[in-house]
Coordinates of C-alpha atoms in Angstrom, one line a residue:
M1 CA 100.3 108.6 108.3
K2 CA 103.5 110.5 107.3
L3 CA 104.8 110.2 103.8
I4 CA 108.2 111.4 102.6
E5 CA 108.2 112.8 99.1
D6 CA 111.5 113.3 97.2
T7 CA 112.4 116.9 96.7
R8 CA 113.1 116.1 93.0
Q9 CA 109.5 115.1 92.6
K10 CA 107.7 118.1 91.0
A11 CA 104.9 118.8 93.5
E12 CA 102.8 120.8 91.1
K13 CA 102.6 117.9 88.6
H14 CA 101.2 115.6 91.3
E15 CA 98.3 117.6 92.7
N16 CA 95.9 114.6 92.5
K17 CA 98.1 112.7 94.9
H18 CA 98.5 115.6 97.2
E19 CA 94.8 116.3 97.3
Y20 CA 94.2 112.6 98.2
F21 CA 96.8 112.8 100.9
R22 CA 95.2 116.0 102.4
E23 CA 91.7 114.6 102.3
H24 CA 92.8 111.5 104.2
G25 CA 94.9 113.2 106.8
H26 CA 98.3 112.1 105.5
E27 CA 101.2 114.5 106.2
V28 CA 103.7 114.9 103.3
I29 CA 107.2 115.8 104.2
R30 CA 109.6 116.8 101.4
S31 CA 113.1 115.5 101.7
K32 CA 115.8 114.1 99.4
L33 CA 115.4 110.4 98.9
A34 CA 118.2 108.1 97.6
F35 CA 115.6 106.1 95.6
G36 CA 111.9 106.3 94.9
D37 CA 109.6 109.3 94.8
Y38 CA 107.7 108.4 98.1
S39 CA 108.8 106.6 101.2
L40 CA 106.4 105.3 103.8
T41 CA 109.1 104.0 106.1
P42 CA 112.7 103.2 105.6
S43 CA 111.6 99.8 104.5
V44 CA 109.2 100.7 101.7
A45 CA 109.7 103.2 98.8
I46 CA 107.5 103.9 95.9
D47 CA 108.7 105.3 92.6
T48 CA 106.0 106.7 90.4
K49 CA 106.1 106.7 86.6
Q50 CA 103.7 108.9 84.7
D51 CA 103.0 106.3 82.1
I52 CA 104.3 103.1 80.4
Q53 CA 106.6 105.2 78.1
E54 CA 108.5 106.5 81.1
I55 CA 109.2 103.0 82.6
A56 CA 110.0 101.6 79.2
A57 CA 112.6 104.4 78.6
N58 CA 114.0 103.7 82.1
M59 CA 114.4 100.0 81.5
C60 CA 114.9 99.6 77.7
G61 CA 116.1 103.0 76.6
S62 CA 119.5 104.5 76.5
M63 CA 122.4 102.8 78.4
R64 CA 122.5 105.9 80.7
E65 CA 118.8 105.5 81.6
K66 CA 119.1 101.7 82.1
S67 CA 122.2 102.2 84.3
R68 CA 120.5 104.9 86.4
F69 CA 117.4 102.8 86.9
R70 CA 119.4 99.7 87.8
E71 CA 121.5 101.7 90.3
E72 CA 118.4 103.0 92.0
C73 CA 117.1 99.4 92.3
K74 CA 120.4 98.3 93.8
L75 CA 120.4 101.1 96.3
A76 CA 117.0 100.1 97.5
Q77 CA 118.1 96.4 97.8
E78 CA 121.3 97.4 99.7
A79 CA 119.2 99.5 102.1
D80 CA 117.0 96.6 102.7
S81 CA 114.0 98.6 101.4
K82 CA 111.2 97.3 99.3
L83 CA 111.0 99.3 96.0
I84 CA 107.6 99.5 94.3
I85 CA 107.4 101.0 90.9
L86 CA 103.9 102.5 90.4
I87 CA 103.1 103.0 86.8
E88 CA 100.2 105.5 86.4
D89 CA 98.7 104.4 83.1
E90 CA 95.0 103.4 82.9
R91 CA 95.7 101.3 79.8
Y92 CA 97.6 98.6 81.7
H93 CA 96.6 96.7 84.8
S94 CA 99.5 94.1 85.1
I95 CA 102.7 93.0 83.4
D96 CA 100.6 90.5 81.5
D97 CA 98.9 93.4 79.6
L98 CA 102.3 94.3 78.0
Y99 CA 102.6 91.1 76.0
E100 CA 101.9 91.5 72.3
K101 CA 101.9 95.3 72.6
T102 CA 104.3 97.8 71.0
I103 CA 105.3 100.8 73.1
R104 CA 106.3 104.0 71.4
L105 CA 108.7 106.1 73.4
R106 CA 108.7 109.9 73.4
S107 CA 112.0 109.7 71.6
G108 CA 110.3 107.9 68.7
W109 CA 111.8 104.5 69.4
T110 CA 109.6 101.5 69.8
I111 CA 109.9 98.7 72.3
K112 CA 108.1 95.4 72.3
G113 CA 105.9 94.9 75.3
D114 CA 107.2 91.4 75.9
Q115 CA 110.8 92.8 76.1
L116 CA 109.7 95.3 78.8
A117 CA 107.8 92.5 80.7
K118 CA 110.9 90.3 80.7
A119 CA 113.1 93.2 81.9
M120 CA 110.6 93.8 84.8
A121 CA 110.8 90.1 85.7
V122 CA 114.6 90.3 85.8
M123 CA 114.5 93.4 88.0
H124 CA 112.1 91.6 90.3
E125 CA 114.2 88.5 90.5
R126 CA 117.5 90.4 91.0
Y127 CA 116.5 93.3 93.2
G128 CA 113.1 92.4 94.5
V129 CA 111.4 95.4 92.7
D130 CA 107.6 95.1 92.4
F131 CA 105.7 96.7 89.5
M132 CA 102.2 97.9 90.0
F133 CA 99.9 99.7 87.5
C134 CA 97.0 102.1 88.3
D135 CA 94.9 104.9 86.8
P136 CA 96.5 108.2 87.7
A137 CA 93.4 109.2 89.6
D138 CA 94.0 106.3 92.0
S139 CA 97.7 106.8 92.7
G140 CA 97.3 108.8 95.9
R141 CA 95.1 106.1 97.4
I142 CA 97.5 103.3 96.3
I143 CA 100.5 105.1 97.7

């Protein structure tokens, strides 16, 4: 299988994925993508998030972050591409795990997990974005 990896994705920070891809005979081609970090075909794109703090900042942080994330989701929808957000955080397995949690962002702000879960539901309804969770060691296999 051939995967396209966005050139803005820092390859050296994702060696576990690259190792998995090599071991399983998947070729990685680096190219600029309009949305997502990885693309399997023009109809599927996967955007990886290093942990729950990153997706929380994207969706519930500054207006600039929220706008940028929403635009990426719109672009995927307009391109008729399925966008999957893969959150690499072993503490969470589904959106349901967010409820009754408080998420501390790197900026020091905190966000209620139910607020993030609701934002994810809205993005799914409006733009068809799916959210998946995994242990970072499994991300290569899942992609």
